mmCIF file with all atom_site columns, C-alpha atoms and ligand atoms in Angstrom:
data_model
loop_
_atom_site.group_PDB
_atom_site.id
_atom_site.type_symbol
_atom_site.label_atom_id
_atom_site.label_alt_id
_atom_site.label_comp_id
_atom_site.label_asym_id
_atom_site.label_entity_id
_atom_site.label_seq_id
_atom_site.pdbx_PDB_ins_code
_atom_site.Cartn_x
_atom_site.Cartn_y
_atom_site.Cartn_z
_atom_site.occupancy
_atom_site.B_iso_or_equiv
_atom_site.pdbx_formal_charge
_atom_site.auth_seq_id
_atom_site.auth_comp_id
_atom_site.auth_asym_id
_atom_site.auth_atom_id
_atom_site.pdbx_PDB_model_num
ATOM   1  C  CA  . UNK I 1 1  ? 0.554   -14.265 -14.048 1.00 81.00 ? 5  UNK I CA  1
ATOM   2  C  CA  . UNK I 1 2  ? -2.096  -11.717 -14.355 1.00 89.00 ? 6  UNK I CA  1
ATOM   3  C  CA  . UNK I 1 3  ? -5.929  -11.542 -13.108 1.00 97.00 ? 7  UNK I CA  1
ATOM   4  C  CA  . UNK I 1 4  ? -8.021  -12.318 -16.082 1.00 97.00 ? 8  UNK I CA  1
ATOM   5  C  CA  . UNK I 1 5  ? -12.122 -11.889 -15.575 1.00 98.00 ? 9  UNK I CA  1
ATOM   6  C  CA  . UNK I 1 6  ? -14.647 -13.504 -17.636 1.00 98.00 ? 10 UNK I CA  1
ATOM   7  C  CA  . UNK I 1 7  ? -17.146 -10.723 -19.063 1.00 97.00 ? 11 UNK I CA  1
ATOM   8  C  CA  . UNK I 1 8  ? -19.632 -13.786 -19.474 1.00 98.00 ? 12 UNK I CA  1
ATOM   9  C  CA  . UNK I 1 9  ? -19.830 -13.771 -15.620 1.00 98.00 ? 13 UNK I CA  1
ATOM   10 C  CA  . UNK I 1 10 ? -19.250 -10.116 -14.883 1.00 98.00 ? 14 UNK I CA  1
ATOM   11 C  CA  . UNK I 1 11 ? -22.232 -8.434  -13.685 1.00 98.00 ? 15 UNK I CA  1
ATOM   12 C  CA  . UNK I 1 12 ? -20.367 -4.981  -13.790 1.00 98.00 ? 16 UNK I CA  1
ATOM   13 C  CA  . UNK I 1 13 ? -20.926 -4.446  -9.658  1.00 98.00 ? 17 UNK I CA  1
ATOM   14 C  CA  . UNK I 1 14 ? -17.517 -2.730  -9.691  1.00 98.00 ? 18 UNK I CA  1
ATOM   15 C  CA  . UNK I 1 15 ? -16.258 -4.703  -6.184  1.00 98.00 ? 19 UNK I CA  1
ATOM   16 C  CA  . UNK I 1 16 ? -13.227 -5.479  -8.135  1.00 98.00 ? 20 UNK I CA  1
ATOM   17 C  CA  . UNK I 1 17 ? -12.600 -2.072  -9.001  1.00 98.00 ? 21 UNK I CA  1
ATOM   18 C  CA  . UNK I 1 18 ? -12.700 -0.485  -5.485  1.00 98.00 ? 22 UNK I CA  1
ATOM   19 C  CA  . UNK I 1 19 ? -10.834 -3.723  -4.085  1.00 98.00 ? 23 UNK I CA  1
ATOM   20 C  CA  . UNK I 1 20 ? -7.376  -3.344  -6.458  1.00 98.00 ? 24 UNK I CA  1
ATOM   21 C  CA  . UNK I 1 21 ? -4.866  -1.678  -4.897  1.00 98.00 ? 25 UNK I CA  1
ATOM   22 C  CA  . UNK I 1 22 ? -2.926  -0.855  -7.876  1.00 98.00 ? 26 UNK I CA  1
ATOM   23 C  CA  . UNK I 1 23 ? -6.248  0.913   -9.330  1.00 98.00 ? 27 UNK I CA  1
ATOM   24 C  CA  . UNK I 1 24 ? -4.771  -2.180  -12.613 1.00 98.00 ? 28 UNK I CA  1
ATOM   25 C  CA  . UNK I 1 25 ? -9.067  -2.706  -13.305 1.00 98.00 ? 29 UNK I CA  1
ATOM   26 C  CA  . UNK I 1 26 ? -10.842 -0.313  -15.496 1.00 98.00 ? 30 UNK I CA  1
ATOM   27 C  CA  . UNK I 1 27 ? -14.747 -0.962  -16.367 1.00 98.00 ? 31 UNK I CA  1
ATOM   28 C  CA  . UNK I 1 28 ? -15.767 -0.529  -20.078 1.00 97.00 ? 32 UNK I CA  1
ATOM   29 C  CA  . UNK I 1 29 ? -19.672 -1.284  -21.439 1.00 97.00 ? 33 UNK I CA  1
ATOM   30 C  CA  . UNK I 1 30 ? -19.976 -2.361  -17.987 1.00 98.00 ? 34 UNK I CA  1
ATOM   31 C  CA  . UNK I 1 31 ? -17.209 -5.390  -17.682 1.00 98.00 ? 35 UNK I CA  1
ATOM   32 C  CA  . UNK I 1 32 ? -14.153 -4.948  -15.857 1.00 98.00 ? 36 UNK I CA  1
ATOM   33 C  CA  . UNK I 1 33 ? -10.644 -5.105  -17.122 1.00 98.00 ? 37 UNK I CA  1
ATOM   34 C  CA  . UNK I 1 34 ? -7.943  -5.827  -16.062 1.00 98.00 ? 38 UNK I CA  1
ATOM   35 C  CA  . UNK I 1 35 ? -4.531  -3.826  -16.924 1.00 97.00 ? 39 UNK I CA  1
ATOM   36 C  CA  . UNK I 1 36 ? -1.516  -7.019  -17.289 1.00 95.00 ? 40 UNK I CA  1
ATOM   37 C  CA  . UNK I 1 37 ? 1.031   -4.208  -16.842 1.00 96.00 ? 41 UNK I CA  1
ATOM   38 C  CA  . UNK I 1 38 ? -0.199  -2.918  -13.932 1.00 97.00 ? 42 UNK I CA  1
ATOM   39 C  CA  . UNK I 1 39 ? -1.744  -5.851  -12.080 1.00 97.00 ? 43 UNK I CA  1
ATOM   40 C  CA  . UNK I 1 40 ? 0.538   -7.026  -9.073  1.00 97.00 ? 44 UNK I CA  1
ATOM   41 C  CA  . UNK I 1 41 ? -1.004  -10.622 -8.975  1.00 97.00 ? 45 UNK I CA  1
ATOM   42 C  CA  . UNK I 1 42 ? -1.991  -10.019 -4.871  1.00 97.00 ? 46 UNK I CA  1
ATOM   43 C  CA  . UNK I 1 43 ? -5.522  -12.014 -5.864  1.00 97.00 ? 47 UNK I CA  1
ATOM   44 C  CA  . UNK I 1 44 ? -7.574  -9.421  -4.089  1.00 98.00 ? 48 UNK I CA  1
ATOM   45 C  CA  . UNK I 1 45 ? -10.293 -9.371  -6.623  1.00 98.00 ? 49 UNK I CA  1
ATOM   46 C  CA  . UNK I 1 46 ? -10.620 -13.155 -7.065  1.00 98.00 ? 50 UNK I CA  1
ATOM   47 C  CA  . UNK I 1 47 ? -11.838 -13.048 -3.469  1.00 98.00 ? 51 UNK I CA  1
ATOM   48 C  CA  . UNK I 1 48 ? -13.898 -10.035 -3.663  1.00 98.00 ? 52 UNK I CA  1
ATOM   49 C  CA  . UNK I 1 49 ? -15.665 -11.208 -6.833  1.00 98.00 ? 53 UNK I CA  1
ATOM   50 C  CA  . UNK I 1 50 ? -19.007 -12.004 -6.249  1.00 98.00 ? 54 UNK I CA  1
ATOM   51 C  CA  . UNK I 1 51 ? -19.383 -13.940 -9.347  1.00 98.00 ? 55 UNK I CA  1
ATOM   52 C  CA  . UNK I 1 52 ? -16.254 -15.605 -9.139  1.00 98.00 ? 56 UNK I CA  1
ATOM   53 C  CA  . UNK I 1 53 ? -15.909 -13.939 -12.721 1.00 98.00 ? 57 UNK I CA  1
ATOM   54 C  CA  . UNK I 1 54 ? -12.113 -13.239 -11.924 1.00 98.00 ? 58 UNK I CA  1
ATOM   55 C  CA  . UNK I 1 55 ? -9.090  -16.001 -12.239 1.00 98.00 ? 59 UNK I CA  1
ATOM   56 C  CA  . UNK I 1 56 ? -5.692  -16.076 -12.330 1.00 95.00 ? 60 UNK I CA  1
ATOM   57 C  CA  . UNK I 1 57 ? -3.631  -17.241 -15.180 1.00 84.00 ? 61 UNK I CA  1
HETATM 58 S  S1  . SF4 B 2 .  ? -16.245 -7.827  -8.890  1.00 95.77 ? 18 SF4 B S1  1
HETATM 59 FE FE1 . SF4 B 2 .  ? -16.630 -9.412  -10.458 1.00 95.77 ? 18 SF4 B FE1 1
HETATM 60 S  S2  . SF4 B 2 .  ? -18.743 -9.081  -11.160 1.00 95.77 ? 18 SF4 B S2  1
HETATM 61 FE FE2 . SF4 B 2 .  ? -18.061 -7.199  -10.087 1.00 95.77 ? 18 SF4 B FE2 1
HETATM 62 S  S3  . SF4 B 2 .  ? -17.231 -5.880  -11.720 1.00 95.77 ? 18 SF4 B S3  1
HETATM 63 FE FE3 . SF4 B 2 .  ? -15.522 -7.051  -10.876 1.00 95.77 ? 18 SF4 B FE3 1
HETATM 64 S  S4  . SF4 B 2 .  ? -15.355 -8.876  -12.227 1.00 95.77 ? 18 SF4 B S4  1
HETATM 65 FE FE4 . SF4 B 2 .  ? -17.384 -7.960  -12.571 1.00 95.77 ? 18 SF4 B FE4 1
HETATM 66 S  S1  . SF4 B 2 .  ? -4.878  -9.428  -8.681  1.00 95.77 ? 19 SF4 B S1  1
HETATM 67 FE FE1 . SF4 B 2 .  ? -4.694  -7.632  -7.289  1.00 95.77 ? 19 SF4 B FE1 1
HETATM 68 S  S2  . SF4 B 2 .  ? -3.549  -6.122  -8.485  1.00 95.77 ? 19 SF4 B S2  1
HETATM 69 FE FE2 . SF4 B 2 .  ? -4.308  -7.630  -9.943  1.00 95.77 ? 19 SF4 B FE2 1
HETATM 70 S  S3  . SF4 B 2 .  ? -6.228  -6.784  -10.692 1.00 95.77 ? 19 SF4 B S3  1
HETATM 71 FE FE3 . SF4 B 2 .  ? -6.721  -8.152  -8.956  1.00 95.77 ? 19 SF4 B FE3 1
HETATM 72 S  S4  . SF4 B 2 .  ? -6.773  -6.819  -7.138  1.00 95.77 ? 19 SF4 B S4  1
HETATM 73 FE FE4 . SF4 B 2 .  ? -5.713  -5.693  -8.791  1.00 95.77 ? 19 SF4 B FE4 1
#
């Protein structure tokens, strides 16, 4: 499992970013990634995501 966002819903606010404690989501052309490798699955962005833009699969 891994976070995955959706860009469609990603309104580049960066919450995600300063919520990760593995620093595993990067932001490019404003829409956040999320690093698989580095990700550690603890769901702390789904909740912080304003736009519920981030899942996890
Ligand atoms: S918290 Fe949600 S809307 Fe904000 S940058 Fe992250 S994925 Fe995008
Ligand atoms: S699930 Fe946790 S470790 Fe993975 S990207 Fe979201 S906040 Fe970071």
């Amino acid at each position: 499992m891994a976070a995955i966002v959706d860009v469609e819903k990603c309104n580049g606010c960066e919450t995600c970013v300063e919520e990760c404690p593995s620093e595993a989501i990067e932001m490019a052309n404003e829409k956040a990634g999320i690093n698989a490798e580095t990700c550690v699955d603890c769901g702390a962005c789904v909740d912080a995501c304003p736009s519920e833009a981030i899942s996890m699969e």
